[in-house]
Coordinates of C-alpha atoms and ligand atoms in Angstrom, one line a residue:
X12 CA -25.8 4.4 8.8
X13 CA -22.6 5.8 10.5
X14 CA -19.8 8.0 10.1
X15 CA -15.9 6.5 10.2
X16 CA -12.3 7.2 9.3
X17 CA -12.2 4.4 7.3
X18 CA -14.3 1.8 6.1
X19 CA -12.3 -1.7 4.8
X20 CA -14.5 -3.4 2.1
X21 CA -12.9 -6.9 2.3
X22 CA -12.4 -8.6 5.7
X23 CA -9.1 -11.1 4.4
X24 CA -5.9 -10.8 5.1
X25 CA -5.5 -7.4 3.4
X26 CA -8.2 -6.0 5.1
X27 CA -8.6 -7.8 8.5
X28 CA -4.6 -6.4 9.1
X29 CA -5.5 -3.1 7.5
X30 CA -8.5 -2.7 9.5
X31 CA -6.7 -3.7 12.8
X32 CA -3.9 -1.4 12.2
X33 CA -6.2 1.9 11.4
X34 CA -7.8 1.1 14.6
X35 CA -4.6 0.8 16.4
X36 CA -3.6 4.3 15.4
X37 CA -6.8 5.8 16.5
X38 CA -8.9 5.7 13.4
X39 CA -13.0 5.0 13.5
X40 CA -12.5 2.1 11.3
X41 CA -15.8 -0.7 9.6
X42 CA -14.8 -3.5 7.6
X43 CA -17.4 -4.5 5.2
X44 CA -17.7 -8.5 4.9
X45 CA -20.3 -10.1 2.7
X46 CA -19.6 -14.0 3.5
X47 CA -21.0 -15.4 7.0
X48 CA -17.7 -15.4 9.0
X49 CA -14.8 -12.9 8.4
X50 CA -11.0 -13.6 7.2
X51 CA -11.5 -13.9 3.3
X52 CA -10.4 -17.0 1.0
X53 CA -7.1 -17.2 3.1
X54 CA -8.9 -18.3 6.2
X55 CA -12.5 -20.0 4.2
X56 CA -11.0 -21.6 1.5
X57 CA -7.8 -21.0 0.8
X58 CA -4.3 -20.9 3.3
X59 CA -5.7 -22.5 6.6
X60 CA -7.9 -24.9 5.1
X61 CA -5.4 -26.3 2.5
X62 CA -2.8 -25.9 5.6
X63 CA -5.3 -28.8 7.6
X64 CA -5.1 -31.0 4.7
X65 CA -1.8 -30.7 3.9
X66 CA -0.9 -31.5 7.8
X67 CA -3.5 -34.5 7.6
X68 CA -2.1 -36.2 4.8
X69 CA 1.3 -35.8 5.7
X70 CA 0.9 -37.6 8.7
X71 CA -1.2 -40.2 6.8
X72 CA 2.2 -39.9 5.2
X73 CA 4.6 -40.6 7.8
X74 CA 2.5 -43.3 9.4
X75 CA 2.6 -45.2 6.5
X76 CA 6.4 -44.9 5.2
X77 CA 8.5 -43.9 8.2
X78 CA 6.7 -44.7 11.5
X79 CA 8.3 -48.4 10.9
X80 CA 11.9 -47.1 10.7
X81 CA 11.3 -45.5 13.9
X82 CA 9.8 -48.8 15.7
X83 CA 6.1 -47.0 16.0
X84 CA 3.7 -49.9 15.2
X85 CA 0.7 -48.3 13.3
X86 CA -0.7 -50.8 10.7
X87 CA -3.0 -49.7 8.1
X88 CA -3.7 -46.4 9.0
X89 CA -7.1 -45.3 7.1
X90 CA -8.4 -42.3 6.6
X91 CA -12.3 -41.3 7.7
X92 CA -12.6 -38.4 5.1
X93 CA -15.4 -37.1 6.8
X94 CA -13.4 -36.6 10.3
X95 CA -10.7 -35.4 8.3
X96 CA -13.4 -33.0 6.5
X97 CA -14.2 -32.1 10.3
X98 CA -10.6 -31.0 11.5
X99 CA -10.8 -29.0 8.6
X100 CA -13.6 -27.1 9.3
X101 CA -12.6 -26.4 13.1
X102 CA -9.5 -25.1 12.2
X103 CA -11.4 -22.8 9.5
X104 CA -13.7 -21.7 12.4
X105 CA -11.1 -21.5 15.1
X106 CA -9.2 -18.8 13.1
X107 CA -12.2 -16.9 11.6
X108 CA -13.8 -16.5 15.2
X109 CA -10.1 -15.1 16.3
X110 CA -10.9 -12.3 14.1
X111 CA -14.3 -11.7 15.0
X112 CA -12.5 -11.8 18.5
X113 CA -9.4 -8.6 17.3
X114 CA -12.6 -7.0 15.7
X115 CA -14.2 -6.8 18.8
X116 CA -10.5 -5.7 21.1
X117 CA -10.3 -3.4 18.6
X118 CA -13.7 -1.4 18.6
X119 CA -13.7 -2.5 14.4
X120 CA -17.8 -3.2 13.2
X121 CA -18.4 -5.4 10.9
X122 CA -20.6 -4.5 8.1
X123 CA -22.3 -7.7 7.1
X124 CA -23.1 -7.6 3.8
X125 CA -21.6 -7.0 0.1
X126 CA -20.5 -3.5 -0.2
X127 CA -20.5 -0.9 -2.8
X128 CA -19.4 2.2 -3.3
X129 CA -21.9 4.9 -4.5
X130 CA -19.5 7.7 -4.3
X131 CA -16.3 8.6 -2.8
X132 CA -16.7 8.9 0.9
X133 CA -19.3 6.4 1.2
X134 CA -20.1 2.8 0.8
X135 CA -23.5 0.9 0.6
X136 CA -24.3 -1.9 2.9
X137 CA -27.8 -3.9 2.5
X138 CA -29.6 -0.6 2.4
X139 CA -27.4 1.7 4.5
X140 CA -24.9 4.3 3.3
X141 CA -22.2 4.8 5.4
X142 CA -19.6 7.2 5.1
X143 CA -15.9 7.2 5.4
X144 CA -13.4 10.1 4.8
X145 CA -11.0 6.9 3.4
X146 CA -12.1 4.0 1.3
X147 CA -9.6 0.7 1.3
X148 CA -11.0 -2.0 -1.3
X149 CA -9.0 -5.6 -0.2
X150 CA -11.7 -7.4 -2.4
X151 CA -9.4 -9.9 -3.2
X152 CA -9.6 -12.7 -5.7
X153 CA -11.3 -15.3 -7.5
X154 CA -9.9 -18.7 -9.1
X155 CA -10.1 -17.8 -13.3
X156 CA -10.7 -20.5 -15.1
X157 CA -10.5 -21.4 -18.6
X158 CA -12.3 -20.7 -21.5
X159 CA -14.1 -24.3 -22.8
X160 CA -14.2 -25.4 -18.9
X161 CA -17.4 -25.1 -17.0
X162 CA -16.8 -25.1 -13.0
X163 CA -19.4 -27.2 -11.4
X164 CA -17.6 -27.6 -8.1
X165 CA -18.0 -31.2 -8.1
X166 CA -16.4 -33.0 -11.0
X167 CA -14.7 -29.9 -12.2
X168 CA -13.4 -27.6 -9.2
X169 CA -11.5 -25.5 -8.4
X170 CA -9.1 -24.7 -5.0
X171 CA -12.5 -24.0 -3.2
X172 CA -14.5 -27.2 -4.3
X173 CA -11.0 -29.3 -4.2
X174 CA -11.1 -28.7 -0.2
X175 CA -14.5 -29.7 0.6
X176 CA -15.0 -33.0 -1.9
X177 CA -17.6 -35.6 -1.5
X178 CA -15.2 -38.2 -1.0
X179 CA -11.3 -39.2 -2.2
X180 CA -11.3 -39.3 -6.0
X181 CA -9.5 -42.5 -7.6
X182 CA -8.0 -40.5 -9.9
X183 CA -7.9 -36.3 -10.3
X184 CA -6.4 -34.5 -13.3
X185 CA -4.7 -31.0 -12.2
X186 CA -4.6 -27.9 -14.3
X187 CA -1.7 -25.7 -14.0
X188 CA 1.7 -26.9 -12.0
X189 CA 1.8 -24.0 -9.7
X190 CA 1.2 -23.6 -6.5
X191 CA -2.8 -24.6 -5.8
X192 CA -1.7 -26.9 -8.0
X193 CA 0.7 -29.2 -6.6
X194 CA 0.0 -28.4 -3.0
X195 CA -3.9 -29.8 -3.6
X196 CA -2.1 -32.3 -5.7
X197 CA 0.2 -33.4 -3.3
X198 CA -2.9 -33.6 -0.2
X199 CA -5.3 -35.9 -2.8
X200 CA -1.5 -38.1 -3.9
X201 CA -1.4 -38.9 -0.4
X202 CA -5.0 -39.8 0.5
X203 CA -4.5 -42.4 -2.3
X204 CA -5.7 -40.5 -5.7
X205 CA -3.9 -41.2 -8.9
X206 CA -2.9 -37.7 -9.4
X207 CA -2.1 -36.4 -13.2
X208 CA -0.8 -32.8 -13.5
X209 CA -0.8 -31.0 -17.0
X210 CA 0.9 -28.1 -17.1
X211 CA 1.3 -25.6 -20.1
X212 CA 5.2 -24.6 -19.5
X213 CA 7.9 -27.1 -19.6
X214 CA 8.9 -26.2 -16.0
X215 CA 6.7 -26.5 -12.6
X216 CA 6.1 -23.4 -10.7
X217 CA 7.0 -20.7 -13.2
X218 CA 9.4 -18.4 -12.4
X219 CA 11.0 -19.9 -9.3
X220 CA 14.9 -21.3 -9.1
X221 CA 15.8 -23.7 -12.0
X222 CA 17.5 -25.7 -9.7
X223 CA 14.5 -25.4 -7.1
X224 CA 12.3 -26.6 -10.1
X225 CA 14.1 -29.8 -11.6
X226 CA 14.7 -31.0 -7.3
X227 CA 11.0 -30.3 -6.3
X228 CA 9.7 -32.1 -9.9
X229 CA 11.8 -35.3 -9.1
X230 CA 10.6 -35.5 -5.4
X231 CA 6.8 -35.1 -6.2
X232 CA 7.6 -37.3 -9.1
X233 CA 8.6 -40.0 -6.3
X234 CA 5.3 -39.1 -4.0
X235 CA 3.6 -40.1 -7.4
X236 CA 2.5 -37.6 -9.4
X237 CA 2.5 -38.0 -12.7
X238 CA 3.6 -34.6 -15.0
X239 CA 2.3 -34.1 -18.8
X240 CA 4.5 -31.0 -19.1
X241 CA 4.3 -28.6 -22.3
X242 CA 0.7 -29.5 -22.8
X243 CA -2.0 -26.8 -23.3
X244 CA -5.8 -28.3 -21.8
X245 CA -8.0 -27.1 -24.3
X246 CA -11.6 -28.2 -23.0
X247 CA -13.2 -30.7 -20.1
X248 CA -16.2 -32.7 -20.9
X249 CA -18.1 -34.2 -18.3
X250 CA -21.0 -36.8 -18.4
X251 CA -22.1 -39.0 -15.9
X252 CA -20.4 -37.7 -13.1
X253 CA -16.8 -38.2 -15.3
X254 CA -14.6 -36.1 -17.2
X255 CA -12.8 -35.9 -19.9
X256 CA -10.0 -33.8 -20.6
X257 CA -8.2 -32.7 -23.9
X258 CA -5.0 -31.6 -24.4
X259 CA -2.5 -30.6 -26.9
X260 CA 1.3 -31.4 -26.7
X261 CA 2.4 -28.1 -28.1
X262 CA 5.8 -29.4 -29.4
X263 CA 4.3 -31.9 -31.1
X264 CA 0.3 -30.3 -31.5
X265 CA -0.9 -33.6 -30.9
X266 CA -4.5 -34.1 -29.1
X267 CA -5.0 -36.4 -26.1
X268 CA -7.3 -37.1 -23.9
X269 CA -7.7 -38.1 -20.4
X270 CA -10.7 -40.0 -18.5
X271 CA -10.9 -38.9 -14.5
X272 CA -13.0 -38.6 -11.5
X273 CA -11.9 -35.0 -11.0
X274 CA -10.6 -32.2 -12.6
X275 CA -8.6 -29.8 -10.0
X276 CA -8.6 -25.7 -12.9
X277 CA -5.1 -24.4 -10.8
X278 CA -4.7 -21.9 -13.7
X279 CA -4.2 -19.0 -11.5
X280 CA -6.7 -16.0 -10.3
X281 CA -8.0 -12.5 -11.3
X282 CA -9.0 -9.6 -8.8
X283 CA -12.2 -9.6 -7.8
X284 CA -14.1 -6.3 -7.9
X285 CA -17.5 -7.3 -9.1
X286 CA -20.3 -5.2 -7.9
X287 CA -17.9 -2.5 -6.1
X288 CA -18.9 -0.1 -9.2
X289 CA -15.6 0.9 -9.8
X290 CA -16.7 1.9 -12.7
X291 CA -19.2 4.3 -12.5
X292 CA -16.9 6.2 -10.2
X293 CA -13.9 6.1 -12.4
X294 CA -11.0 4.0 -10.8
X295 CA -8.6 3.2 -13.4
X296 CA -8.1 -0.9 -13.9
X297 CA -4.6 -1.9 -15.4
X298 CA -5.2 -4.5 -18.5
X299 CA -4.9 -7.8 -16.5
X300 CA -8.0 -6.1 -14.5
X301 CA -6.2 -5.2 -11.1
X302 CA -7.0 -1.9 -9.9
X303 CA -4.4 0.6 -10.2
X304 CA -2.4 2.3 -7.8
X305 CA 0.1 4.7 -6.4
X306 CA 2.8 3.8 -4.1
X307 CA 0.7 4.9 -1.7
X308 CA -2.0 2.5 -2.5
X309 CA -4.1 5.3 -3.9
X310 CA -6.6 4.9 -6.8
X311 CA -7.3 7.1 -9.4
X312 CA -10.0 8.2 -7.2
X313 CA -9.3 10.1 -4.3
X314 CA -10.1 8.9 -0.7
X315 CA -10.3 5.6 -2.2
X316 CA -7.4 3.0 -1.8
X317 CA -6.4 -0.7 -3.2
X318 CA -4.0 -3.4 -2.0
X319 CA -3.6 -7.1 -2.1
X320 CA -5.0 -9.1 -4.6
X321 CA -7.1 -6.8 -6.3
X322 CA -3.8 -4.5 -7.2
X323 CA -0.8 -5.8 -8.8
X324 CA 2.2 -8.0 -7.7
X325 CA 1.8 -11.0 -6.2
X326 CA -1.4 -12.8 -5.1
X327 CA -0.3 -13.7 -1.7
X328 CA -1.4 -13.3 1.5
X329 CA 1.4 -11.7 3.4
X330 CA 1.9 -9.1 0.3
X331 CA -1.7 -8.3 1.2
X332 CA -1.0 -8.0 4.9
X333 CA 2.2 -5.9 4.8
X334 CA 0.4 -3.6 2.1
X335 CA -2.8 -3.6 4.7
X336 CA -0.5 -2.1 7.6
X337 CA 1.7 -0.1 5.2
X338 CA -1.6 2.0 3.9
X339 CA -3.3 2.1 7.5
X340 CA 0.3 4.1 8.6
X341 CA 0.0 6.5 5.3
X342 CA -3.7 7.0 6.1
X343 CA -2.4 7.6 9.8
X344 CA 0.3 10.4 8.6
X345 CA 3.1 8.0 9.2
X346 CA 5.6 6.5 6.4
X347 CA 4.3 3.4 5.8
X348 CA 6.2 1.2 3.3
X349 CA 6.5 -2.5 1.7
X350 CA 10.0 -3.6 0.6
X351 CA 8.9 -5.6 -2.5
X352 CA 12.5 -6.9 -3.1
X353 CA 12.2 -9.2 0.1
X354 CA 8.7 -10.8 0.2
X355 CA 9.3 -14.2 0.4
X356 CA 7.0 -17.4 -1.4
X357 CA 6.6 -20.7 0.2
X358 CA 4.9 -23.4 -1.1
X359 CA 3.4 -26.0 1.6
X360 CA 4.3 -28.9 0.0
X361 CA 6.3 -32.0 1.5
X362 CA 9.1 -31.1 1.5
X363 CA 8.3 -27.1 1.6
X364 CA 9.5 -24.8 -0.7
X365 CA 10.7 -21.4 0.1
X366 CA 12.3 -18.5 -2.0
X367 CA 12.9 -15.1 -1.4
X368 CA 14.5 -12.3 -3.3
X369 CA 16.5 -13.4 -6.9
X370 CA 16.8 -16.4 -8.3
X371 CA 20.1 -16.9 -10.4
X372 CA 18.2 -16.7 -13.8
X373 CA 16.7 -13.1 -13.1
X374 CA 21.2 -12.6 -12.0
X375 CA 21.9 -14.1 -15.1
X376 CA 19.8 -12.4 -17.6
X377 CA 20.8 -9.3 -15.7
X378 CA 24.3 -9.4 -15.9
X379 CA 25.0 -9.3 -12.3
X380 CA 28.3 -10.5 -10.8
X381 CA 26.9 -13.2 -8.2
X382 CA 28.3 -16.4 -6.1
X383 CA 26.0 -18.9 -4.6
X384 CA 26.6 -21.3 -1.7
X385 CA 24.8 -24.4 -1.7
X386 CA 24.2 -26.4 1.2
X387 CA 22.3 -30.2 0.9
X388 CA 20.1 -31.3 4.0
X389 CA 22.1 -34.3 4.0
X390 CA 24.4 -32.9 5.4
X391 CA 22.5 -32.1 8.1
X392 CA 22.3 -34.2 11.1
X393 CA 18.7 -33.1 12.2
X394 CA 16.9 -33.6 8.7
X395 CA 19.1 -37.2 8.4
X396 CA 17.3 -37.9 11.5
X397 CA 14.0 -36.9 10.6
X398 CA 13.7 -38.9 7.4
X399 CA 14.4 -35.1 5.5
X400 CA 17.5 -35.1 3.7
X401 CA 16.1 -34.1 0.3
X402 CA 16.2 -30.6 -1.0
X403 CA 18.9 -28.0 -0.2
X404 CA 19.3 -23.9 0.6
X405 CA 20.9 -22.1 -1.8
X406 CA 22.5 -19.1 -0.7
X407 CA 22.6 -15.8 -4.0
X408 CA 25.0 -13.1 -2.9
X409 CA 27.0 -10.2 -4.9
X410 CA 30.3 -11.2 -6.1
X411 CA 31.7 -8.3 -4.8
X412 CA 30.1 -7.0 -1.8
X413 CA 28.7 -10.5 -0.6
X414 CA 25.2 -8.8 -0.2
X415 CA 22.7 -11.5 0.2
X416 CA 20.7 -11.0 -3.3
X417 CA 18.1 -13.9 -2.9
X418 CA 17.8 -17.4 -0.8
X419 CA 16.0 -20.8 -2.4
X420 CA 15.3 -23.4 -0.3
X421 CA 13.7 -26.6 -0.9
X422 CA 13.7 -28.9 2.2
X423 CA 12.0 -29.6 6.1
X424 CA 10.5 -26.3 7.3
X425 CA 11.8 -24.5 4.0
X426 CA 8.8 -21.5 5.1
X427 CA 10.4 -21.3 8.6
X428 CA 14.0 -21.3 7.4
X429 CA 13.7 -18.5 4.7
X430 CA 12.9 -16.1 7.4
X431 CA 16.5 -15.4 8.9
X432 CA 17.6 -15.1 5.2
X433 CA 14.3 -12.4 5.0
X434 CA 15.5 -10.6 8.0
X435 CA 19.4 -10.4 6.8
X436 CA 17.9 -8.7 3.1
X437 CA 16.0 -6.2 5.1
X438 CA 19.1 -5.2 7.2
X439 CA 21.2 -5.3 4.1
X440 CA 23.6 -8.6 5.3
X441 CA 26.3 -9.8 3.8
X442 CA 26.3 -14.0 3.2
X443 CA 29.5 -13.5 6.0
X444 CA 26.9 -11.9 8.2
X445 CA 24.2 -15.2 8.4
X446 CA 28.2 -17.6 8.6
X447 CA 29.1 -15.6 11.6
X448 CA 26.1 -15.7 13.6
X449 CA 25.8 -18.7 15.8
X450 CA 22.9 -21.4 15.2
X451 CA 21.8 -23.8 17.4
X452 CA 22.6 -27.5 16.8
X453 CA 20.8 -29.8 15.9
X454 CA 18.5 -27.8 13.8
X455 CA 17.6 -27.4 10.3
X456 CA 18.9 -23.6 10.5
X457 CA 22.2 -25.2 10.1
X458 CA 21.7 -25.5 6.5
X459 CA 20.9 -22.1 6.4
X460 CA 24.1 -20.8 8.0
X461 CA 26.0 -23.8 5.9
X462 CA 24.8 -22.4 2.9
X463 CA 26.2 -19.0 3.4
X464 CA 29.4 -20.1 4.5
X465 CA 29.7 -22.1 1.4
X466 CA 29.0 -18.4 -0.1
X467 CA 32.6 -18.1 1.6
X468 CA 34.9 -20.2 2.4
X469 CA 33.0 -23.6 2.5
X470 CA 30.5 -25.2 4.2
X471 CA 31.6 -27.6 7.2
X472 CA 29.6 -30.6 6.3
X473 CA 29.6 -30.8 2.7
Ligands
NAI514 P1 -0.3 -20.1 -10.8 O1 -0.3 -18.9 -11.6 O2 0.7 -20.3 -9.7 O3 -0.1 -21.4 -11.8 C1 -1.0 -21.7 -12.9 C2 -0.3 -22.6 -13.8 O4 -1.3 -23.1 -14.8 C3 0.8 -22.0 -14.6 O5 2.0 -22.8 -14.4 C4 0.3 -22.0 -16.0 O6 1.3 -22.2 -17.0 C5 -0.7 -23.2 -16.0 N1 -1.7 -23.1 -17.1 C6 -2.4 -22.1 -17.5 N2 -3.2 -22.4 -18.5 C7 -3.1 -23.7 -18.8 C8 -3.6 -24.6 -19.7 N3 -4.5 -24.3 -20.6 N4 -3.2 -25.9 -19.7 C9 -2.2 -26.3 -18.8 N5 -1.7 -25.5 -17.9 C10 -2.1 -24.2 -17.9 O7 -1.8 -20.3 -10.3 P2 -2.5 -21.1 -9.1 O8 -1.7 -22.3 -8.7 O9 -3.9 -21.3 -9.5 O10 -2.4 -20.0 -7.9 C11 -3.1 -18.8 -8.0 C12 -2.5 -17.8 -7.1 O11 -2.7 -18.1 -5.7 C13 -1.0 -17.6 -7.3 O12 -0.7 -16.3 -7.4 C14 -0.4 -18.2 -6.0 O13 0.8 -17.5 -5.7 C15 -1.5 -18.0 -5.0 N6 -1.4 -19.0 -4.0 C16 -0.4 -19.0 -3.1 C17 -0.2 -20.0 -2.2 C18 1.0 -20.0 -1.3 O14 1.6 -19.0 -1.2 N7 1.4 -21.2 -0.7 C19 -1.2 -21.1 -2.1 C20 -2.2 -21.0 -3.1 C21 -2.3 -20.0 -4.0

């Protein structure tokens, strides 16, 4: 039993950052972690896992449609899932050990063990009580799955069992088009599986760029997945080791059903806050279950704080992060502070998307005077070269002022690119701003600056 500043419960990217910053500004900081190594579903089973896959198979990828184009001799290129299942698994413990390393740098303990809190100011540990003058729950989340769908982690799996499977299925049935979705998708399409996606909504990814949407659903379409949009799954059966998945065409409200090796539930996630008590001590939950907040991450509870996925916006890991830092300042008597209008998404698909900031039908339905400049990778001499033409940036900016209002960009690097666009919204940029500063040629940052001239007076090379 000790005494600190503050005590983290949740060692992910929320609390890892948070916990690293408190003790950077001279706080006695613990963060409380229940699973064997530290960093959360981001690091276990989430971000840097998928990311090992997704690199894997997209070499797979290369070596069997472009390394011939490029004179590289490399016939039949297999895949030895376990190796690949080993890569995996070194990366995972490769970044989780670089925590345990900061931890260490930075004088943070680790609690090992699932933490509760008793009462403000202190949180149970095994059997110890500890106590903190601050309280920061970055519990996280947990895949939610369906109601009439039994998770077995096998046959029917979701993001966590999808990364660590037996062996390549022949076929896998996705649930849900959004992100998990079609990045798992797009790893298993690769390695060979007949990949089926049924998604609810008519578009993938909900909410992204229209334009975004229809570009990325033609190019995975071409990789090979196969898209049964507007269909709700109602229930998975499985028996010997197959299942069977039915669905209704909600234009029509006909039934179907669908015979496959695996069933990927990418129906989204909930917070997870099981066993915290929150409760008993009275922090308030908003009706989707997320714990609320203040805008300084402060529950209903006093001393005790929320961020990342357990609160509300969205479930990514850099939200987490920025939110981790921003309530480690407030704690610190500084001004920290997240700019929600400039967090960007990227999904790690082939090619990547990227979007940050409005998309034109959140400009439209607002009534908002905008231009956009559009620039297409082929134009670009660097992604002609690198067999990565498809996709373009589009550049959102006010009619009037030519403030940058939001960037899409679906291409090579796409969640390298959207940065400089990132950077521009937080200092306020005009698109003239990004078309005046120099960028280096050859790159694929040319399409970025492209697209903001054509925000102006046109693009070069379009
Ligand atoms: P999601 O919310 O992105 O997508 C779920 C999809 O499932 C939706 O399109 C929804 O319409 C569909 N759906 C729901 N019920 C259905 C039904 N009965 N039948 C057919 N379709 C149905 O959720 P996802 O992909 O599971 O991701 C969860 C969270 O994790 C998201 O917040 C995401 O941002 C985050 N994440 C982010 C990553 C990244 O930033 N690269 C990577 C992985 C996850």
């Amino acid at each position: 039993m000790a005494s600190y500043d503050v005590i983290v419960i949740g060692s992910g990217p929320g609390g890892y950052v948070s916990a690293i910053r408190c003790a950077q500004l001279g706080l006695k900081t613990a963060c409380v972690e229940g699973r064997d190594t530290l960093g959360g579903t981001c690091l276990n089973v989430g971000c840097i896992p998928s990311k090992a896959l997704l690199h894997a198979s997209h070499q797979l990828h290369e070596a069997q449609h472009n390394f011939a184009k490029m004179g590289l001799i490399a016939e039949d290129p297999k895949v030895d899932w376990v190796k690949m299942q080993g890569y995996k698994t070194e990366v995972i413990d490769g970044n989780t050990k670089g925590i345990e390393f900061l931890f260490k740098k930075n004088k943070i303990d680790w609690l090992k063990g699932w933490g509760s809190i008793p009462a403000a100011g202190q949180v149970k540990v095994g059997d110890d009580i500890h106590q903190a003058k601050h309280i920061i729950i970055a519990s996280g989340s947990e895949p939610s799955s369906l109601p009439g769908i039994e998770i077995d982690e096998k046959t029917v799996v979701t993001s966590t069992g999808a990364l660590a499977l037996d062996k390549i299925p022949s076929k896998m049935v996705v649930i849900g088009a959004g992100v998990i979705g079609l990045e798992l998708g797009s790893v298993y399409a690769r390695l060979g599986t007949e990949v089926e996606v049924i998604e609810f909504l008519d578009d993938i990814t909900a909410g992204m760029d229209g334009e975004v949407q229809k570009t990325f659903l033609r190019i995975l379409k071409k990789q090979g997945l196969k898209f049964t949009m507007g269909a709700a799954v109602q229930s998975v059966s499985v028996k010997k080791g197959k299942a069977t998945v039915s669905y209704v065409k909600r234009k029509k409200d006909t039934t179907h059903k669908l015979e496959t090796d695996v069933v990927l539930v990418a129906t989204g996630r909930r917070p997870y806050v099981d066993g915290l008590r929150l409760d008993a001590l009275g922090v308030i939950l908003t009706a989707r279950g997320q714990i609320q907040t203040d805008a300084h991450y402060a529950t209903s509870v006093p001393g005790i704080y929320a961020i990342g996925d357990a609160i509300t916006g969205p479930m990514l890991a850099h939200k987490a992060e920025d939110e981790g830092m921003a309530v480690a300042e407030i704690l610190a008597g500084q001004a920290g502070h997240v700019n929600y209008d400039v967090i960007p998404g990227v999904i790690y698909t082939h090619p990547e998307v990227a979007t940050v900031g409005q998309t034109e039908e959140q400009l439209k339905e607002a009534g908002r005077a905008y231009k956009a400049g559009k620039f297409s990778f082929m134009g670009n001499g660097r992604a002609k070269a690198n067999f990565a033409a498809d996709g373009f940036v589009k550049i959102l900016a006010d009619t009037t002022t030519d403030r940058i209002l939001g960037a899409h960009i679906i291409g090579p690097m796409a969640g390298d690119l959207i940065h400089e666009v990132c950077v521009a919204m937080e200092f306020g940029a005009a698109a003239e701003d990004l078309a005046r500063t120099c960028h280096a040629h050859p790159t694929y940052s040319e399409a970025v600056r492209e697209a903001a001239l054509a925000c102006g007076d046109g693009a070069i090379h379009s």
